[in-house]
XYZ file of C-alpha atoms in Angstrom:
662
model
C -50.201 -114.039 202.983
C -46.919 -114.493 204.617
C -44.421 -111.890 205.267
C -42.054 -112.702 202.448
C -40.983 -110.588 199.673
C -42.269 -111.135 196.864
C -41.455 -110.118 192.687
C -44.990 -109.666 191.550
C -46.411 -109.702 188.244
C -50.137 -109.777 187.170
C -53.098 -108.588 185.494
C -56.976 -108.741 186.619
C -58.459 -111.309 185.238
C -62.281 -111.100 184.321
C -64.290 -114.659 184.531
C -65.837 -115.592 181.953
C -66.775 -119.573 180.747
C -67.873 -118.161 177.335
C -64.466 -117.162 176.160
C -61.023 -117.137 176.133
C -59.180 -113.937 177.569
C -54.929 -113.575 176.870
C -52.799 -110.849 178.456
C -49.267 -109.722 178.413
C -48.061 -108.525 181.983
C -45.664 -105.810 182.247
C -42.513 -106.186 183.354
C -40.208 -109.021 183.722
C -38.599 -111.445 186.404
C -35.101 -112.449 186.250
C -33.594 -115.816 186.095
C -32.491 -114.789 190.150
C -35.607 -114.266 191.028
C -35.572 -117.621 193.066
C -38.394 -118.108 195.442
C -39.869 -114.850 194.829
C -41.314 -114.307 191.832
C -44.843 -114.831 192.185
C -48.292 -114.155 189.248
C -50.717 -112.379 190.773
C -54.182 -112.544 189.287
C -57.028 -110.577 191.098
C -60.402 -111.812 189.940
C -63.666 -110.477 188.908
C -67.153 -111.359 187.616
C -69.277 -109.021 185.144
C -72.594 -110.104 186.346
C -73.351 -111.613 190.412
C -71.145 -112.867 192.748
C -67.971 -114.575 192.416
C -67.405 -117.545 195.084
C -63.919 -119.553 194.791
C -64.260 -122.188 197.312
C -65.585 -125.032 195.463
C -62.803 -123.530 192.397
C -59.275 -125.231 191.967
C -56.314 -123.258 189.893
C -54.007 -124.908 187.384
C -51.420 -123.095 185.769
C -49.838 -124.386 182.593
C -46.037 -122.470 181.715
C -44.038 -122.944 178.237
C -40.882 -122.221 177.092
C -37.941 -122.529 175.680
C -36.921 -125.770 177.473
C -39.734 -125.568 179.953
C -42.959 -127.474 180.041
C -45.051 -127.591 183.532
C -48.109 -128.140 185.051
C -48.686 -126.755 188.581
C -51.560 -126.211 191.117
C -52.208 -122.370 192.416
C -53.277 -120.963 195.042
C -57.188 -119.399 195.749
C -57.530 -116.566 198.140
C -61.459 -116.774 198.525
C -61.418 -113.607 200.987
C -60.135 -111.762 198.227
C -60.512 -113.698 195.349
C -56.449 -113.813 194.159
C -54.740 -116.578 192.373
C -51.283 -116.656 192.808
C -48.424 -118.557 191.980
C -44.377 -118.681 192.857
C -42.723 -120.091 190.212
C -40.410 -123.052 191.174
C -36.309 -123.145 190.981
C -36.752 -125.140 187.948
C -38.918 -122.185 186.241
C -36.964 -119.524 187.222
C -34.409 -120.899 185.348
C -35.693 -120.865 181.940
C -35.093 -117.354 180.689
C -36.850 -116.010 177.493
C -40.520 -116.131 176.791
C -42.720 -117.608 178.921
C -46.583 -118.794 177.262
C -48.708 -119.763 180.005
C -52.699 -120.692 180.340
C -54.487 -120.405 183.822
C -57.646 -122.437 184.164
C -60.487 -122.532 186.937
C -61.985 -125.507 187.369
C -64.801 -126.344 189.904
C -63.731 -129.557 191.828
C -66.110 -132.140 189.632
C -64.664 -130.737 186.822
C -66.551 -128.190 185.199
C -64.640 -125.225 183.254
C -64.783 -122.239 185.342
C -62.840 -119.443 182.996
C -59.497 -120.187 180.705
C -56.868 -116.887 180.449
C -54.039 -117.367 178.660
C -50.883 -114.835 179.402
C -47.452 -114.541 178.602
C -44.456 -113.001 180.526
C -40.261 -112.933 180.461
C -37.715 -114.573 182.558
C -34.329 -112.415 181.957
C -31.195 -114.058 182.220
C -28.985 -112.569 184.831
C -25.360 -111.188 184.449
C -24.899 -114.623 187.192
C -26.136 -117.026 184.960
C -24.515 -115.453 181.694
C -21.530 -117.243 183.468
C -19.268 -113.625 183.860
C -16.889 -113.967 185.959
C -17.064 -111.712 189.123
C -14.528 -111.132 191.385
C -15.585 -108.650 194.453
C -18.825 -106.796 193.039
C -20.122 -106.448 189.441
C -18.792 -103.200 189.350
C -14.925 -103.825 189.447
C -15.534 -105.710 186.071
C -13.801 -103.958 183.126
C -14.912 -103.960 179.788
C -11.493 -105.949 179.060
C -12.498 -108.501 181.656
C -15.918 -108.810 179.834
C -13.923 -109.825 176.508
C -11.899 -111.688 177.734
C -14.023 -113.721 179.191
C -16.756 -114.408 176.094
C -12.932 -114.752 173.892
C -12.512 -117.876 176.130
C -15.781 -119.053 175.724
C -15.749 -118.697 172.339
C -12.685 -120.646 172.319
C -14.186 -123.191 174.037
C -17.419 -123.452 171.738
C -15.102 -123.473 168.515
C -13.001 -126.247 170.411
C -15.603 -128.268 170.704
C -16.984 -127.944 167.091
C -14.133 -128.537 166.418
C -13.915 -131.650 168.094
C -16.907 -132.837 166.327
C -15.589 -131.949 162.961
C -12.631 -134.100 164.100
C -14.791 -136.832 165.310
C -15.820 -137.050 161.464
C -13.372 -136.208 159.767
C -11.428 -139.086 161.708
C -14.439 -141.490 161.670
C -14.400 -140.639 157.343
C -10.445 -142.034 156.828
C -11.110 -145.105 159.012
C -14.279 -146.311 157.005
C -12.503 -145.108 153.341
C -9.259 -147.009 154.273
C -10.664 -150.090 155.515
C -13.971 -150.423 153.038
C -10.830 -150.548 150.343
C -9.137 -153.107 152.188
C -11.925 -154.926 151.853
C -12.350 -154.822 148.764
C -9.104 -155.547 147.761
C -9.505 -158.531 149.718
C -12.231 -159.920 147.692
C -14.782 -159.256 150.398
C -18.282 -158.728 150.313
C -18.411 -154.686 149.895
C -21.896 -152.580 149.305
C -21.972 -149.170 147.366
C -24.736 -146.849 147.643
C -25.199 -144.321 145.165
C -27.416 -141.870 146.732
C -28.860 -139.201 145.232
C -31.241 -136.900 143.397
C -32.877 -137.873 139.799
C -29.611 -138.125 138.278
C -28.642 -140.910 140.105
C -31.999 -142.332 140.251
C -31.973 -142.563 136.302
C -34.682 -139.869 135.352
C -35.962 -140.154 131.847
C -39.062 -140.010 130.426
C -38.117 -139.287 126.724
C -35.976 -142.240 125.636
C -37.503 -145.500 123.773
C -35.660 -147.389 125.826
C -36.835 -146.370 129.048
C -38.083 -148.062 131.662
C -41.352 -148.141 134.154
C -40.613 -146.523 137.813
C -38.641 -148.468 139.665
C -40.891 -150.659 142.329
C -38.394 -150.279 145.005
C -39.718 -147.425 147.356
C -37.445 -145.574 149.402
C -36.694 -146.421 152.893
C -40.045 -144.690 154.121
C -42.240 -145.884 152.560
C -42.458 -143.208 148.961
C -42.427 -144.652 146.304
C -41.128 -143.182 142.933
C -43.043 -142.362 140.247
C -41.120 -141.483 137.058
C -39.512 -143.376 134.323
C -36.363 -144.133 133.999
C -33.658 -144.757 131.808
C -32.192 -148.814 130.298
C -29.638 -148.539 132.662
C -28.667 -146.222 135.712
C -25.506 -145.051 136.185
C -25.173 -147.227 139.270
C -25.990 -150.298 137.770
C -23.316 -149.864 135.031
C -21.149 -148.863 137.803
C -21.892 -152.793 139.217
C -21.615 -154.159 135.878
C -17.950 -153.369 135.718
C -16.712 -153.405 138.980
C -17.454 -157.318 139.028
C -15.552 -157.691 136.465
C -12.768 -157.722 139.039
C -14.015 -157.930 142.020
C -17.407 -160.540 141.720
C -18.456 -159.645 145.378
C -19.039 -155.962 145.284
C -22.799 -154.993 144.664
C -24.650 -151.224 144.022
C -27.675 -150.138 145.514
C -29.464 -146.616 144.132
C -30.841 -144.317 146.453
C -31.781 -141.701 144.333
C -35.109 -140.072 144.092
C -36.579 -137.887 141.724
C -37.184 -134.190 142.642
C -34.871 -134.574 145.906
C -32.873 -131.810 147.248
C -30.504 -132.160 150.484
C -33.377 -130.959 152.472
C -36.327 -133.171 151.094
C -33.852 -136.291 150.618
C -32.668 -136.188 154.733
C -36.515 -137.603 155.567
C -36.677 -140.501 152.072
C -34.062 -142.342 153.276
C -34.264 -142.029 156.991
C -34.322 -144.508 159.773
C -33.088 -147.509 157.686
C -29.364 -148.081 157.962
C -28.546 -149.737 154.446
C -25.191 -151.328 155.749
C -23.051 -150.347 153.028
C -19.444 -149.717 153.073
C -18.402 -146.948 150.569
C -21.540 -144.408 149.698
C -21.603 -142.245 146.348
C -23.079 -139.100 147.193
C -24.289 -136.357 143.981
C -26.825 -133.619 145.363
C -27.006 -130.550 144.620
C -28.204 -130.020 141.256
C -32.062 -129.329 142.391
C -31.221 -127.292 145.197
C -29.396 -124.652 142.923
C -33.258 -124.156 141.509
C -34.419 -123.927 144.612
C -35.785 -120.156 144.941
C -36.563 -121.222 148.805
C -33.257 -122.666 149.783
C -30.513 -121.191 150.643
C -26.547 -122.072 150.678
C -27.318 -122.133 154.632
C -29.956 -124.525 154.185
C -27.686 -126.666 151.110
C -24.366 -126.861 153.266
C -26.069 -127.825 156.610
C -28.633 -129.998 154.923
C -25.695 -131.630 153.348
C -23.334 -131.980 156.391
C -26.850 -133.879 158.097
C -26.478 -136.136 155.488
C -23.414 -136.639 155.697
C -22.693 -137.286 159.108
C -25.879 -139.766 159.055
C -24.222 -141.919 156.413
C -20.932 -141.980 158.688
C -22.380 -142.522 161.748
C -24.086 -145.961 159.553
C -20.167 -146.999 158.809
C -20.305 -146.058 155.852
C -17.412 -143.766 154.243
C -17.900 -141.221 151.751
C -16.814 -140.390 148.524
C -18.629 -136.654 147.234
C -19.277 -136.172 143.327
C -20.226 -132.531 142.174
C -23.475 -132.273 139.917
C -22.670 -133.362 136.344
C -22.367 -131.002 133.040
C -25.532 -130.054 131.621
C -26.514 -130.664 128.046
C -27.352 -126.845 127.329
C -24.097 -125.867 128.350
C -25.192 -122.548 129.574
C -26.547 -123.021 132.996
C -23.590 -121.824 135.438
C -25.749 -121.768 138.501
C -25.250 -125.245 139.441
C -21.049 -124.579 139.289
C -21.446 -122.590 142.686
C -22.723 -125.552 144.733
C -20.250 -127.511 143.137
C -17.626 -124.873 145.057
C -19.826 -126.099 148.086
C -19.253 -129.858 147.403
C -15.606 -129.268 147.052
C -15.409 -127.387 150.240
C -17.604 -130.052 152.514
C -15.100 -132.984 150.829
C -12.533 -130.871 152.096
C -13.906 -130.422 155.469
C -14.844 -134.242 155.933
C -11.779 -135.138 154.511
C -13.972 -137.358 151.738
C -12.421 -137.827 148.166
C -14.246 -136.066 145.606
C -14.949 -136.585 142.238
C -15.513 -133.523 139.918
C -18.634 -134.821 137.279
C -18.479 -131.470 135.558
C -14.981 -132.490 134.509
C -16.008 -136.467 133.916
C -19.002 -135.881 131.518
C -16.869 -133.281 129.668
C -16.637 -134.027 125.634
C -20.170 -136.094 126.367
C -21.970 -136.813 122.917
C -25.123 -134.872 122.648
C -27.318 -138.379 121.962
C -26.183 -139.315 125.933
C -28.743 -136.956 127.314
C -32.331 -137.599 127.310
C -32.677 -133.400 128.403
C -30.904 -131.065 128.963
C -29.964 -131.919 132.290
C -30.624 -135.726 132.374
C -29.042 -138.898 131.301
C -30.581 -141.659 129.384
C -29.203 -145.326 129.027
C -25.846 -144.539 127.273
C -24.718 -141.292 129.193
C -25.815 -143.715 132.407
C -23.785 -146.403 131.604
C -20.669 -143.368 130.272
C -20.800 -142.456 134.063
C -21.083 -145.686 136.049
C -18.092 -147.077 133.761
C -16.062 -144.294 133.963
C -16.431 -144.015 138.163
C -15.484 -147.401 138.152
C -11.673 -146.553 137.914
C -11.341 -145.724 141.032
C -12.429 -148.495 142.762
C -10.199 -151.060 140.291
C -7.025 -148.926 141.309
C -5.157 -149.191 143.731
C -7.657 -146.534 145.815
C -8.990 -143.226 144.864
C -6.448 -141.207 147.188
C -4.072 -143.161 145.719
C -4.869 -142.765 142.279
C -2.130 -143.223 139.448
C -2.066 -139.811 137.703
C -0.492 -140.192 133.722
C 0.841 -137.346 131.099
C 2.896 -137.847 127.978
C 5.963 -139.880 128.616
C 4.594 -141.979 131.979
C 4.257 -145.950 131.910
C 2.668 -148.348 134.509
C 4.414 -150.911 134.949
C 3.145 -154.613 135.851
C 4.544 -154.669 139.445
C 1.302 -154.466 141.513
C 2.376 -152.278 144.102
C 3.570 -149.527 141.759
C 0.990 -149.294 139.541
C -2.350 -151.150 141.098
C -2.735 -153.274 138.352
C -5.470 -156.013 138.282
C -5.733 -159.222 137.112
C -7.926 -162.863 136.897
C -5.858 -166.119 137.137
C -4.993 -166.560 133.711
C -1.664 -164.434 134.424
C 1.033 -164.986 136.341
C 4.713 -163.294 136.638
C 8.213 -163.888 134.843
C 11.746 -162.435 135.411
C 14.079 -162.921 132.852
C 17.791 -160.573 131.770
C 15.937 -160.128 127.941
C 12.959 -158.403 129.416
C 13.332 -154.579 128.870
C 12.227 -153.828 132.104
C 13.131 -152.847 136.287
C 15.050 -154.983 138.061
C 13.507 -154.433 141.132
C 12.385 -158.311 141.594
C 15.196 -160.100 140.553
C 18.253 -158.160 139.753
C 19.683 -158.042 136.598
C 16.530 -159.288 134.881
C 13.167 -157.420 134.468
C 9.632 -158.151 135.450
C 6.958 -159.142 132.828
C 3.386 -160.510 133.387
C 2.898 -163.356 130.855
C -0.692 -163.627 130.104
C -1.321 -166.710 129.216
C -4.730 -167.626 127.027
C -7.597 -165.858 128.436
C -5.295 -164.103 130.608
C -6.917 -160.511 131.794
C -5.414 -157.250 133.131
C -6.404 -154.045 134.112
C -4.926 -150.539 134.017
C -6.911 -148.184 136.256
C -5.758 -144.005 135.834
C -6.239 -140.280 135.497
C -4.814 -139.112 132.608
C -3.947 -135.150 133.099
C -4.113 -134.696 129.484
C -6.013 -134.716 126.203
C -5.576 -136.748 124.121
C -3.204 -139.395 125.537
C -2.263 -142.482 123.276
C -2.208 -146.050 125.669
C 0.778 -147.876 124.108
C 1.217 -151.555 125.400
C 4.524 -153.182 125.232
C 4.316 -156.707 125.104
C 6.148 -159.492 123.373
C 5.247 -162.377 121.494
C 8.042 -165.523 121.801
C 5.552 -167.171 119.843
C 5.314 -164.507 116.446
C 1.799 -164.687 116.939
C -0.910 -162.663 118.241
C -4.248 -161.797 118.916
C -4.897 -159.060 121.962
C -7.675 -157.524 122.714
C -7.858 -153.951 124.059
C -10.850 -152.167 125.451
C -11.523 -148.604 127.137
C -13.345 -148.070 129.828
C -15.358 -151.586 129.584
C -16.476 -150.378 126.445
C -18.738 -147.509 127.607
C -19.653 -144.192 124.709
C -16.263 -142.520 124.781
C -16.476 -138.623 124.859
C -15.501 -136.524 122.082
C -11.965 -135.408 121.579
C -10.895 -131.542 123.507
C -8.738 -131.100 120.290
C -9.998 -132.474 116.433
C -6.834 -130.315 115.038
C -4.418 -132.284 117.442
C -4.552 -135.426 114.852
C -3.811 -132.894 112.223
C -6.325 -133.277 110.248
C -8.320 -130.157 107.901
C -11.502 -132.622 108.699
C -12.845 -131.111 111.696
C -14.892 -134.323 112.756
C -12.451 -137.057 111.407
C -11.537 -138.533 114.264
C -13.801 -137.207 116.565
C -14.314 -139.935 118.796
C -11.568 -142.331 120.115
C -12.383 -146.346 119.607
C -13.689 -148.308 122.575
C -11.719 -151.224 121.861
C -9.136 -152.778 119.191
C -7.936 -155.834 118.394
C -3.796 -156.061 117.488
C -3.349 -159.465 115.402
C 0.045 -160.699 114.102
C 0.437 -158.281 111.243
C 0.674 -155.804 113.605
C 3.965 -156.949 115.318
C 6.166 -153.906 114.584
C 9.688 -154.666 116.870
C 12.396 -155.837 114.962
C 12.060 -158.951 114.643
C 8.580 -158.771 113.998
C 7.484 -160.481 118.093
C 6.949 -157.705 119.764
C 4.247 -154.918 119.760
C 5.355 -150.824 120.398
C 2.950 -148.662 119.491
C 3.324 -145.561 117.819
C 3.014 -144.061 114.721
C 4.139 -147.050 112.118
C 1.055 -148.884 113.191
C -2.445 -148.284 111.668
C -3.488 -145.590 113.451
C -7.449 -147.011 112.876
C -6.750 -149.611 115.946
C -5.117 -146.883 118.342
C -7.029 -146.222 121.568
C -6.372 -142.831 123.615
C -8.211 -140.903 126.080
C -9.921 -137.576 124.674
C -10.005 -136.273 127.511
C -8.453 -135.697 130.566
C -10.154 -137.911 133.460
C -10.644 -141.016 134.554
C -9.945 -144.157 132.688
C -9.688 -148.173 133.134
C -7.793 -150.089 130.000
C -8.010 -153.685 130.125
C -5.970 -155.998 128.164
C -6.587 -159.783 126.874
C -4.634 -162.574 125.243
C -6.988 -163.998 122.676
C -4.539 -166.075 121.337
C -3.307 -169.702 122.227
C 0.031 -168.716 122.969
C 1.455 -166.864 125.841
C 2.646 -163.554 125.391
C 4.667 -161.331 127.954
C 3.167 -158.045 128.843
C 6.033 -155.394 130.408
C 3.805 -152.445 130.836
C 1.540 -149.585 129.341
C 3.016 -146.374 128.125
C 1.559 -143.206 127.312
C 2.065 -140.738 124.332
C 0.912 -137.132 123.358
C -1.250 -138.118 120.349
C 0.273 -135.572 117.826
C 3.471 -136.377 118.434
C 3.287 -140.263 118.807
C 1.658 -139.671 115.250
C 3.567 -137.224 113.167
C 6.896 -136.158 115.089
C 7.861 -140.059 116.595
C 9.967 -140.745 113.079
C 12.516 -137.721 113.476
C 15.168 -139.130 111.389
C 19.120 -137.683 113.220
C 21.373 -137.470 110.691
C 24.645 -137.754 111.543
C 27.065 -137.736 108.332
C 30.156 -139.674 109.016
C 30.218 -141.436 112.257
C 33.038 -143.053 113.568
C 31.985 -143.112 117.176
C 30.552 -146.090 119.486
C 26.967 -146.932 118.846
C 25.795 -147.271 122.233
C 26.659 -143.942 123.218
C 23.507 -143.073 121.014
C 20.537 -142.115 122.896
C 17.148 -144.020 121.838
C 15.799 -142.868 118.004
C 16.557 -143.178 114.517
C 19.851 -142.897 112.628
C 21.316 -142.418 108.978
C 24.675 -142.552 109.262
C 28.004 -143.089 107.032
C 29.853 -145.864 109.406
C 32.945 -145.516 108.901
C 34.688 -148.629 111.341
C 32.158 -146.997 113.889
C 32.404 -149.179 116.793
C 30.675 -152.183 118.114
C 28.549 -152.223 114.569
C 27.710 -155.960 113.083
C 29.427 -154.939 109.392
C 33.018 -154.283 109.420
C 32.817 -152.276 106.029
C 32.078 -148.370 105.383
C 28.683 -148.093 104.300
C 25.702 -146.097 104.651
C 23.434 -147.182 107.478
C 19.761 -146.604 109.362
C 20.113 -147.361 112.408
C 17.115 -147.694 115.003
C 17.852 -147.733 119.280
C 15.312 -148.756 121.671
C 16.410 -148.418 125.384
C 15.154 -150.169 127.987
C 15.929 -150.767 131.657
C 18.847 -151.146 133.232
C 20.719 -149.546 130.305
C 19.437 -152.279 128.145
C 19.539 -151.517 124.770
C 17.884 -152.827 120.998
C 19.283 -152.040 118.249
C 18.351 -152.486 114.524
C 20.689 -151.857 111.747
C 20.634 -152.250 107.856
C 23.337 -151.615 105.207
C 21.831 -150.062 103.030
C 24.598 -150.742 100.909
C 24.630 -154.355 100.635
C 20.806 -154.630 102.218
C 21.363 -157.072 105.063
C 20.063 -156.007 108.619
C 20.974 -156.942 111.872
C 19.062 -157.154 115.654
C 21.179 -156.545 118.126
C 20.576 -156.881 122.158
C 22.958 -154.926 125.028
C 22.259 -156.067 127.992
C 25.113 -154.866 130.684
C 24.733 -157.333 133.537
C 25.437 -160.326 131.092
C 27.829 -158.784 128.341
C 29.494 -155.862 127.755
C 28.950 -156.009 123.756
C 26.322 -155.726 121.634
C 24.765 -159.840 120.798
C 24.137 -159.148 116.953
C 21.716 -161.763 115.204
C 21.272 -161.237 110.943
C 17.895 -160.939 109.818
C 18.373 -160.971 106.209
C 21.965 -162.028 104.661
C 23.804 -160.278 101.733
C 23.371 -163.592 99.690
C 19.934 -163.978 100.720
C 18.733 -160.109 99.914
C 20.552 -160.839 96.584
C 18.792 -163.781 95.810
C 15.639 -162.031 96.665
C 16.917 -158.962 94.019
C 17.591 -161.519 91.234
C 14.099 -163.953 91.762
C 12.380 -160.470 91.924
C 13.615 -159.711 88.497
C 12.865 -163.347 86.979
């Protein structure tokens, strides 16, 4: 034995080949016991002599970050085994679990023992800065030191989070850029049974999906006749043919079980829609901490794979009574903020969906999945989900692509004219229109900020013929109206759902010279299309006629106002002023040589005024006394007065009256 001073821990060990021995060593080493931490084990034997001349001792140590195997020294004269911990081993603070094996040189085991001991972390190894001596460190110094360490840790966490949020911003922007350029884009739908399309009750259900998860797990449950990813793909492909949608949903998954089902294989998607949380809210073993940590792991894996994320909260359930999932929806909303990810409130998106869209109290059938997928399509067809057009009563979307984000096919082109009642942003003094030739089709996608909002296309058909088809959400099943009585009916079920599509023909033309379509309360209400609930919508307008039409835009009106309050008549009494000073509306007046009227004699008149862009105005006047009617156009860029055209002369009107009497 040397004269080196050691700090010893140990215990007497009884040598036996028949069983393991386990002991706890009393006391503890310190991480500063470098070169002096020694394990000492005196050996004894219950019967017979103990001869260690041909015996080897091996020690195995295991702890937090520590795995080591070493030879120990044997003092054969005193039957003592000793082992000095290496400089590397002593650095591992915590509980150390160890095993000591005594073997003969030929490999035969003599004895085996288990033991454990502790290594305490010294103050010096806790990064506490000591100036002169430990006794000179005040409590304020310690607080300041640990505050700095905490701030460094938080800064590191912030940098890590910024890494992913910055990556998300880049990926979501580049993905929508590829989409707009018509390049191949893959959308991945990631989730549980609601994404997979679980449906075991509907008559049109399909067998389980034969495509396994990326780790080889097989699907075992039947699915709906269509899934929401399939409906999403069918809708978006109408505008962007190079888009594909892949389904990564698995029935019963939580954020914890989902990760392993799809781990290891990069799907190479540009965008991932994530919808998890329903099963997590029902799990008795999973905490909110587990949910958030697990979701972050999935999110960051997708971002590392190069896919932008869009988060979806769990949708509304059929029973309408379960509120537990809402808490998990709130967590998803906070995660969206943290990662700068777009968020879709699925409870809002599925609000008003009818009971026949469900296969049970939670899951959707084919009709319900079709509704969800086609509603979600609007977020890809508009400018971008981060810059969605939001509309309400009296708003409008023009055909200026940069403003409205409209998409259209090759049978559409832009045109300008001084007679177009739209903005002159393209050419000064001329309005802008989108010409829809035969087969021309345009898509408006937007977010309605109101319930019961009418969609009002503004078009002009120079041919005076019309065959115009409008479609909402690719003809998906519409939701129920939010407030039935907004339609002024005493029958609560009279207008429970809006139309999916409507076709306007020549008989629906109703603006002045029967060449334009301006839908309001005077048109057949059975053809009106509207948003029954606030949320995402796509409205397509397609020209089925053999002649082209000019589309000026899509306008929006509150349903009740447009249907029942739009025809208010303003009675002016005797009017001697300039009709150019009147705002849009319907007027009844006794004209006393009023300025800019198409007739000079005094008489009772009905006047309709419509206002367009750049102070343009359109007029229709009927002289009730003579029955003559006129159409007028005021374009300040071309003239300072109204250009009138007589629609029905006095002579013609009298001839019609005589003919009707005969």
